[in-house]
Coordinates of C-alpha atoms in Angstrom, one line a residue:
X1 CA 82.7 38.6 -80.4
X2 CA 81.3 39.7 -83.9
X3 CA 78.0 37.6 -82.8
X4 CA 77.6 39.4 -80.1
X5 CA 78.4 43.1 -81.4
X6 CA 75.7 41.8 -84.5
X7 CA 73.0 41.0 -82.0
X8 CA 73.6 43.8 -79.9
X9 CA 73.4 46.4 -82.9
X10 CA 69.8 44.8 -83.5
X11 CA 68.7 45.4 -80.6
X12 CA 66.4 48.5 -80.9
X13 CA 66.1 51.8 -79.0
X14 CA 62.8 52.6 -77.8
X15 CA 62.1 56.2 -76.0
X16 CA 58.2 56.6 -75.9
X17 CA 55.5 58.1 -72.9
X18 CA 56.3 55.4 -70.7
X19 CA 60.1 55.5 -71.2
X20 CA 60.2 59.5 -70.1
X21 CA 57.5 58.8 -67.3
X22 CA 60.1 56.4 -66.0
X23 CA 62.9 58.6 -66.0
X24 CA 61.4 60.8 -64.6
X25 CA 60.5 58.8 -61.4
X26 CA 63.7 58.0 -61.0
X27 CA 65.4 61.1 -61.1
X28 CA 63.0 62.4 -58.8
X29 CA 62.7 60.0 -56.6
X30 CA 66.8 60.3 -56.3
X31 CA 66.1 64.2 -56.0
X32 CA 64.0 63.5 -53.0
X33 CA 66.4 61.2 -51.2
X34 CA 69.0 63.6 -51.8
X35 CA 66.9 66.5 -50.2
X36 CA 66.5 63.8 -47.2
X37 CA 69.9 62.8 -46.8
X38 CA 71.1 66.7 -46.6
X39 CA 68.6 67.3 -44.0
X40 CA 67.2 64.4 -42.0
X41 CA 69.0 62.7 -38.9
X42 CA 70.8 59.6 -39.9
X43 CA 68.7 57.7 -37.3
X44 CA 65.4 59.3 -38.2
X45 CA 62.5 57.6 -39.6
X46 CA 62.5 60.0 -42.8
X47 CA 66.4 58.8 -43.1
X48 CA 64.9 55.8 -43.5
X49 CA 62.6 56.6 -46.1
X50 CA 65.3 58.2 -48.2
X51 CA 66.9 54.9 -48.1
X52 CA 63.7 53.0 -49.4
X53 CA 63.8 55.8 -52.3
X54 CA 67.5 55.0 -53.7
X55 CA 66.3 51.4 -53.2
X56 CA 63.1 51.3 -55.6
X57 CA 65.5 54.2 -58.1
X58 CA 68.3 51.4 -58.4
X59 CA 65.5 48.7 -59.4
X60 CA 63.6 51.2 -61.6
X61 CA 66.7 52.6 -63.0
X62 CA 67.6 48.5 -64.2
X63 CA 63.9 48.6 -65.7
X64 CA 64.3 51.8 -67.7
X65 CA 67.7 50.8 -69.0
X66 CA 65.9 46.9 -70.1
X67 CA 63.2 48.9 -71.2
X68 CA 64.8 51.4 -73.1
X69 CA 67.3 49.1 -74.6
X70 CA 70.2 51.3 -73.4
X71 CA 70.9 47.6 -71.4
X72 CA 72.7 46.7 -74.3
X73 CA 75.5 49.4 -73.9
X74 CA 75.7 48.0 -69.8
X75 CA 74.9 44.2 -70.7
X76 CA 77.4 43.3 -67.6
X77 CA 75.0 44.8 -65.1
X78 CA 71.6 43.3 -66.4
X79 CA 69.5 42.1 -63.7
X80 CA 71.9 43.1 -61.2
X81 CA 69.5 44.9 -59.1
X82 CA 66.7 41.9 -58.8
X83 CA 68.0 40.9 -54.9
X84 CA 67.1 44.9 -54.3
X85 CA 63.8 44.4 -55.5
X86 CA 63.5 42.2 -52.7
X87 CA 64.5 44.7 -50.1
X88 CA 62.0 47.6 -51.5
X89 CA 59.1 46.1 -49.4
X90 CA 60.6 45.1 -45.5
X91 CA 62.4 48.6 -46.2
X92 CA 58.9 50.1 -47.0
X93 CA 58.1 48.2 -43.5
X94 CA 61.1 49.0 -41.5
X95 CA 60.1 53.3 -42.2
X96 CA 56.8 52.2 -40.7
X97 CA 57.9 51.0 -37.9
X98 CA 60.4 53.9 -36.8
X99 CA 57.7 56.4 -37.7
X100 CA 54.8 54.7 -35.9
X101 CA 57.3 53.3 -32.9
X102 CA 59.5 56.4 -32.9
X103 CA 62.3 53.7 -32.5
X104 CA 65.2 54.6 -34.3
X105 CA 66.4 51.4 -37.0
X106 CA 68.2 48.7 -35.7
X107 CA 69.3 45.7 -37.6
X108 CA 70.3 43.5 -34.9
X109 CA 66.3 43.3 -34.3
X110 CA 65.2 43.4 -37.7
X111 CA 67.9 41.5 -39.5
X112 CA 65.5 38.2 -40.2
X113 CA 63.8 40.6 -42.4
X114 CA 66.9 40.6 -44.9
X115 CA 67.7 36.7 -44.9
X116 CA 65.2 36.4 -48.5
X117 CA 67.0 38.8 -50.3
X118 CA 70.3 38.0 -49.3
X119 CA 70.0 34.7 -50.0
X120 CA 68.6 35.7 -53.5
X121 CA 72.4 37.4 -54.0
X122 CA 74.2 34.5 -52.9
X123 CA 72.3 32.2 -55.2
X124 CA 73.1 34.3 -58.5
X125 CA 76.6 34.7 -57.9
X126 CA 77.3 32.2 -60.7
X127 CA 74.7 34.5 -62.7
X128 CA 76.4 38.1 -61.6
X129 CA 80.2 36.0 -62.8
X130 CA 78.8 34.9 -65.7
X131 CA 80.3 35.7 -69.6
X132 CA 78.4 38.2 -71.4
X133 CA 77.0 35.6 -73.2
X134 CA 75.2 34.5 -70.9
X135 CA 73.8 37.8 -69.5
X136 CA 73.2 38.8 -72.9
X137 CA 70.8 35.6 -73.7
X138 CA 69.1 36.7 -70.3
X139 CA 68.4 39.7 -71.6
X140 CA 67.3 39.0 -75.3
X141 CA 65.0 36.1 -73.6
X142 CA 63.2 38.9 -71.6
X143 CA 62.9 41.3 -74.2
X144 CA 63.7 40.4 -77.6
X145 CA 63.8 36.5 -78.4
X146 CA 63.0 37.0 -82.1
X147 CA 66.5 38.2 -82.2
X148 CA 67.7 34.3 -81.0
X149 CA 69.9 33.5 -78.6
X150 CA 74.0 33.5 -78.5
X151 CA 75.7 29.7 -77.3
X152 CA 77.4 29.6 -74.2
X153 CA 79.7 27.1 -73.1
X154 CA 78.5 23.7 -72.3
X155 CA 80.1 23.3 -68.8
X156 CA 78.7 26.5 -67.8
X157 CA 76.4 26.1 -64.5
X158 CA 73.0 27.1 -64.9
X159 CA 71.9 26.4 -61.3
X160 CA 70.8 29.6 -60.4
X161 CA 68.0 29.9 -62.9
X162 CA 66.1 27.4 -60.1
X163 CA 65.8 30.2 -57.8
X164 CA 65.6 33.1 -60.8
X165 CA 62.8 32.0 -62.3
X166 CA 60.8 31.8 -59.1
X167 CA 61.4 35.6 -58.8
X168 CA 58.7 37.2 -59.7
X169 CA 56.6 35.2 -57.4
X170 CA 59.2 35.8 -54.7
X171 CA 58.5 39.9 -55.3
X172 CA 54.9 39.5 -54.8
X173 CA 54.9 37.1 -51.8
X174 CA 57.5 39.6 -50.5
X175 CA 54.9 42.3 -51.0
X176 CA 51.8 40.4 -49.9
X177 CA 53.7 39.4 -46.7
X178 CA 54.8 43.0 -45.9
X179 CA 51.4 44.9 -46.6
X180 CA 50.1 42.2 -44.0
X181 CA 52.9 43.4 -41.1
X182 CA 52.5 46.9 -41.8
X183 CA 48.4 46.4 -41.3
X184 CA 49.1 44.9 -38.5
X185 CA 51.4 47.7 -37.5
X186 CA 49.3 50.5 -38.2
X187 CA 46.3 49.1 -36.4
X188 CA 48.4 48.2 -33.3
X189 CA 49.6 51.4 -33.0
X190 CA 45.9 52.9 -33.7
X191 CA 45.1 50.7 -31.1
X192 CA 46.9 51.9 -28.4
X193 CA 45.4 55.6 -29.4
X194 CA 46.8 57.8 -31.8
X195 CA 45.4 61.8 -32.4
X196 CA 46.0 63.5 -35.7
X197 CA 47.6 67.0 -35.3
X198 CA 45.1 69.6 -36.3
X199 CA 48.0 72.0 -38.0
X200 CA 49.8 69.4 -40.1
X201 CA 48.0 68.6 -43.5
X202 CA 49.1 64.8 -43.5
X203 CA 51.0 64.3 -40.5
X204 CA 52.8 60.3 -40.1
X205 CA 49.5 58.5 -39.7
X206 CA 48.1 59.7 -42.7
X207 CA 50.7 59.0 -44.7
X208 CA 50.9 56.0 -43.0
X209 CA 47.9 54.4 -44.1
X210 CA 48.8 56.0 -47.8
X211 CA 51.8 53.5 -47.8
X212 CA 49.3 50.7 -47.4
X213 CA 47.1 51.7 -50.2
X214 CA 50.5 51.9 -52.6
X215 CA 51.0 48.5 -51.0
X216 CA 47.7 47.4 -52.4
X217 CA 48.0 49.1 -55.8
X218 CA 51.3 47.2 -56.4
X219 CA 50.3 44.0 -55.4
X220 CA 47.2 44.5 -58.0
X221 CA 49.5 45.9 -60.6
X222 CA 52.0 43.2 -60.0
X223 CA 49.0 40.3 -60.1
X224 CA 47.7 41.4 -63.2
X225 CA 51.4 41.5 -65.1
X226 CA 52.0 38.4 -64.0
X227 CA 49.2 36.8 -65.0
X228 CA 49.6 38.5 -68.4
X229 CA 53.4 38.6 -69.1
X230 CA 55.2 35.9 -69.2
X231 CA 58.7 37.7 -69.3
X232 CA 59.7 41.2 -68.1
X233 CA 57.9 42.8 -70.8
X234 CA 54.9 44.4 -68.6
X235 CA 57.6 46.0 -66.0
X236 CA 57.7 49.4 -67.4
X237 CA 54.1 49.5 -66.0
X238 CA 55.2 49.3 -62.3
X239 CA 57.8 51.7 -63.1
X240 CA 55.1 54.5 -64.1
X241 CA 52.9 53.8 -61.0
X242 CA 56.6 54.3 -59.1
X243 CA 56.7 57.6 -61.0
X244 CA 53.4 58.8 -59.6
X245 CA 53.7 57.5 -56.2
X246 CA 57.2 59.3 -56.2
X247 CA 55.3 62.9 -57.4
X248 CA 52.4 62.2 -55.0
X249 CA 55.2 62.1 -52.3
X250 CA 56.9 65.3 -53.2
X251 CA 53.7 66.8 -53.5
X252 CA 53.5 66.3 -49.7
X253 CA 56.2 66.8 -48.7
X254 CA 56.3 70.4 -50.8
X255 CA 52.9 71.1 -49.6
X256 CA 54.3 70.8 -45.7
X257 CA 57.6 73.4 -46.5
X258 CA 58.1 76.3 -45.0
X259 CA 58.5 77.6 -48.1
X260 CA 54.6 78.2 -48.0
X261 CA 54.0 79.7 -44.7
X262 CA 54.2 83.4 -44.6
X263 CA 56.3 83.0 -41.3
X264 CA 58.9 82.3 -44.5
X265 CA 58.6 85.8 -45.8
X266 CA 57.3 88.1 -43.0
X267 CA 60.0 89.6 -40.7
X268 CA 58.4 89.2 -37.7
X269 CA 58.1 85.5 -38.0
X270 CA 61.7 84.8 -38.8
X271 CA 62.1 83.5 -35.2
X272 CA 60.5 80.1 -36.7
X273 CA 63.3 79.4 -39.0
X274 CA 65.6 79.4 -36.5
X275 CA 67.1 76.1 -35.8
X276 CA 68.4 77.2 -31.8
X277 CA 66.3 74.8 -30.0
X278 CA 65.4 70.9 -31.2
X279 CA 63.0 68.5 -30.1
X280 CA 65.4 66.5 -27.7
X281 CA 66.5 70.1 -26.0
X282 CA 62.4 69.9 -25.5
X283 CA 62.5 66.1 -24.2
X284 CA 65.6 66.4 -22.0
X285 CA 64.2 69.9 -20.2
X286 CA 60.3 68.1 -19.1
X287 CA 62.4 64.6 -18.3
X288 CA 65.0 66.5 -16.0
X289 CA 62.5 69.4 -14.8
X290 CA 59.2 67.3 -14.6
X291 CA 57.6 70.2 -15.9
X292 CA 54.6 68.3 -17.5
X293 CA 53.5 67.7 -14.2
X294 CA 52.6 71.2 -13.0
X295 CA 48.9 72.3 -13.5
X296 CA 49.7 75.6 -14.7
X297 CA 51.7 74.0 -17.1
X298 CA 51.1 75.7 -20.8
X299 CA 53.3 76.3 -24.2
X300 CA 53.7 80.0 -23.6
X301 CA 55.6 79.5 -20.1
X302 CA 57.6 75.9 -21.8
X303 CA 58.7 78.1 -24.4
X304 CA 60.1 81.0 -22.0
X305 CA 62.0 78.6 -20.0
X306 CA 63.6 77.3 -23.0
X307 CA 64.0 80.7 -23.8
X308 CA 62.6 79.5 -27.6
X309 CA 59.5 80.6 -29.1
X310 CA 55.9 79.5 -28.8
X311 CA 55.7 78.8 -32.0
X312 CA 58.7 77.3 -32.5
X313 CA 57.8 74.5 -29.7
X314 CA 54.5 74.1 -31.0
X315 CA 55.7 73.3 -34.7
X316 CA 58.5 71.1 -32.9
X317 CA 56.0 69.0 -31.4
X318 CA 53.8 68.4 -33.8
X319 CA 56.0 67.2 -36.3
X320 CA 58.0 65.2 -33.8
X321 CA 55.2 63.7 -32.1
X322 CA 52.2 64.1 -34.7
X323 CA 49.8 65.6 -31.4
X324 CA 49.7 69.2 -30.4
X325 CA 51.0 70.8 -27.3
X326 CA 48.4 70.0 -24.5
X327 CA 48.3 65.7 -26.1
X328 CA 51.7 66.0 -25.8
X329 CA 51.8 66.9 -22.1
X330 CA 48.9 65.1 -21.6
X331 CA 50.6 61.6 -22.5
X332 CA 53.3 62.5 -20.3
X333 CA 51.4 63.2 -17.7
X334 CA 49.6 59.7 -17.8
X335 CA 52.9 57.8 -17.9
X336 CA 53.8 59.3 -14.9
X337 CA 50.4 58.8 -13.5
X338 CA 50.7 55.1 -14.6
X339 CA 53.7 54.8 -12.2
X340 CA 52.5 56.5 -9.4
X341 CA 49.1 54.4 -9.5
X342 CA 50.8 50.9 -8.7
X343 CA 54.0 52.6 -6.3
X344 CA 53.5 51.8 -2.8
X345 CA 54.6 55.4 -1.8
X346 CA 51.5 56.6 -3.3
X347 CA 48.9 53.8 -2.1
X348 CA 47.5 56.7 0.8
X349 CA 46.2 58.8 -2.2
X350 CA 43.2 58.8 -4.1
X351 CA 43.3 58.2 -7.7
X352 CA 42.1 62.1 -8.0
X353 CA 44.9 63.0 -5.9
X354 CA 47.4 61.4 -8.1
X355 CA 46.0 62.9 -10.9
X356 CA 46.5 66.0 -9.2
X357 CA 50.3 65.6 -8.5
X358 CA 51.4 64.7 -12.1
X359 CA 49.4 67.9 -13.5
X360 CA 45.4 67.4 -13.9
X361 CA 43.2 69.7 -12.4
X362 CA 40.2 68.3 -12.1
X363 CA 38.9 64.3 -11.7
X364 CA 37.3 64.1 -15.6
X365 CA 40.3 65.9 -17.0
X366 CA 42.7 63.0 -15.3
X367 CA 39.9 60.3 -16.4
X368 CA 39.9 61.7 -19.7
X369 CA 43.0 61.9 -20.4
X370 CA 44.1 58.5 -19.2
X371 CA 41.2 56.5 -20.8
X372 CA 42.0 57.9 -24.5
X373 CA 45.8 57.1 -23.7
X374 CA 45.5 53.6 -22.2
X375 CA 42.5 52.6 -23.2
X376 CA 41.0 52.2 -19.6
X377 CA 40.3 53.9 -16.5
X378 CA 42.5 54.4 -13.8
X379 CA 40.5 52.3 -11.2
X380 CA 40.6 49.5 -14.0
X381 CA 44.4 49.9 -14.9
X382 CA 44.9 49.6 -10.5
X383 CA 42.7 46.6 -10.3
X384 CA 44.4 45.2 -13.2
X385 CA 48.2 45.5 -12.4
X386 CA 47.9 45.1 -8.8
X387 CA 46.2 41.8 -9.4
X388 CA 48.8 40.6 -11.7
X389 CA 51.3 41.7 -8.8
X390 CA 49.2 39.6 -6.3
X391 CA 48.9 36.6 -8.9

């Protein structure tokens, strides 16, 4: 025991720039998920996100400590947040999806995704059960190996180290692998049209494709440590770019609060804080109703019959649905249109007609409309299924 208290007491406390930059990543970035956690919807795709937050804090948290050299005060839990590493990208993935899909989380579908990291825990059991010794040695070889090296029993299993010492390369195939779905993902979903809202200053497509570029960055900054550390020693350098990925974020989300609109502070706009109508109220009512489908169809009138206010509705929609009011309706519209197109009870009207009777008032609004939500005209979408009904 004296060996170990004499090693430990060599082991040197360091608290520079990058130390405090780290720190103060984390503690933000746990802020920020507690500000989500208060407020989001536990099935909400910003829920999510708070989750992918505590994730990358708990890893960066185990850097700063190893960093630091306050690990030596909490040897027992060094390295005990490595499988979590491998969780921070498919989480960073699994946000995507539920923003882009607006499908809330499911891990009966996604659960494949977490096979790599919990294997990784199962295989360092023996590691996580291990004397102190042992993570002690783990540590010092990391960090400090001029300081030597503490014996261990000779019986002691070491079989774990064939899958520890791949990790590294197991974080950035992990990364490389995810940054290639959520491509994928994003351009899918761009694909199949998507229309930035005019009032929201990044609204989820934006921010979207800014997950990607982080993506990017860390895969370069995770390259180039790897290539020029050969222990954990360049670490505390993805733990700063976490720190200013973590500040850009609350930068956005600051710059999106109410807190800045004037509707905040003026009397006459308190109406839009209030919190009597949400965006499933607004989903159920033009499901039930069909309202969408009338021509004369406009915010003003939606918003009386759900006795709400205009403005209310609008900023409902928008940050539900990322599109503003008349998108909105418009995609509804089309959907219904879609139906209508291929049902025999509607095969003695013209595709004008139909348009008509979901809500468009004239032929090139309905064309419009349907081309930029489909991706084709109607007449093509017609020939198309009833063919494949025919085949």
């Amino acid at each position: 025991m004296n060996d170990i208290q004499t090693i430990i007491d060599q082991i040197p406390l360091r608290f520079d720039l990058s130390s405090h930059l780290m720190l103060l990543g984390v503690v933000q970035g746990f802020f920020l998920a507690f500000v989500i956690f208060l407020r989001a919807k536990n099935n909400s795709a910003i829920n999510l996100f708070g989750w992918v937050l505590v994730i990358e804090c708990l890893v960066f948290s185990d850097v700063y400590l190893c960093y630091t050299g306050l690990m030596k005060y909490v040897i027992h839990f060094n390295d005990s947040t490595e499988f979590l590493g491998l969780l921070i990208a498919p989480s960073m993935y699994f946000f995507l999806v539920a923003l882009l899909e607006r499908k809330s989380f499911s891990l009966k579908k996604y659960w494949p995704h977490l096979i790599l990291p919990i294997f990784y825990l199962l295989s360092q059991f023996n590691y996580y059960l291990s004397p102190v010794e042992v993570k002690l040695n783990a540590y010092l070889g990391a960090y400090y190996r001029n300081l030597g090296f503490l014996e261990v029993p000779e019986d002691f299993n070491h079989s774990y180290h064939f899958i520890k010492d791949e990790y590294r390369w197991l974080i950035l195939i992990s990364f490389t692998f995810y940054a290639i779905l959520s491509l994928i993902l994003i351009l899918r979903s761009r694909k199949k049209g998507w229309v930035a809202s005019k009032n929201i200053k990044v609204d989820k497509y934006v921010f979207s494709l800014n997950t990607i570029i982080i993506f990017i960055i860390i895969l370069f900054t995770l390259l180039l440590i790897y290539l020029n550390f050969d222990d954990d020693g360049g670490d505390h350098y993805i733990g700063i770019i976490q720190t200013v990925t973590i500040y850009i974020t609350a930068f956005f989300m600051l710059s999106e609060s109410r807190f800045f609109e004037k509707s905040w502070i003026a009397d006459k706009y308190e109406t839009l804080a209030s919190d009597s109508i949400q965006f499933s109220a607004i989903e159920a009512f033009l499901s039930n109703s069909n309202y969408f489908s009338e021509q004369e169809a406009n915010l003003k009138s939606l918003a009386e019959k759900l006795e709400a206010n205009a403005n209310t509705v609008s900023k409902l929609i928008n940050s539900e649905t990322g599109t503003n009011f008349n998108d909105y309706i418009n995609q509804k519209r089309v959907e219904l249109a879609k139906t209508r197109l291929i049902d025999a009870d509607f095969k003695h009207l013209t595709v004008e007609a139909i348009g008509q009777t979901v809500g468009f008032k004239s032929k090139s609004a309905f064309y419009n409309a349907f081309k930029k939500h489909v991706g084709q005209s109607p007449s093509a979408f017609v020939k198309e299924n009833i063919g494949q009904k025919h085949a």
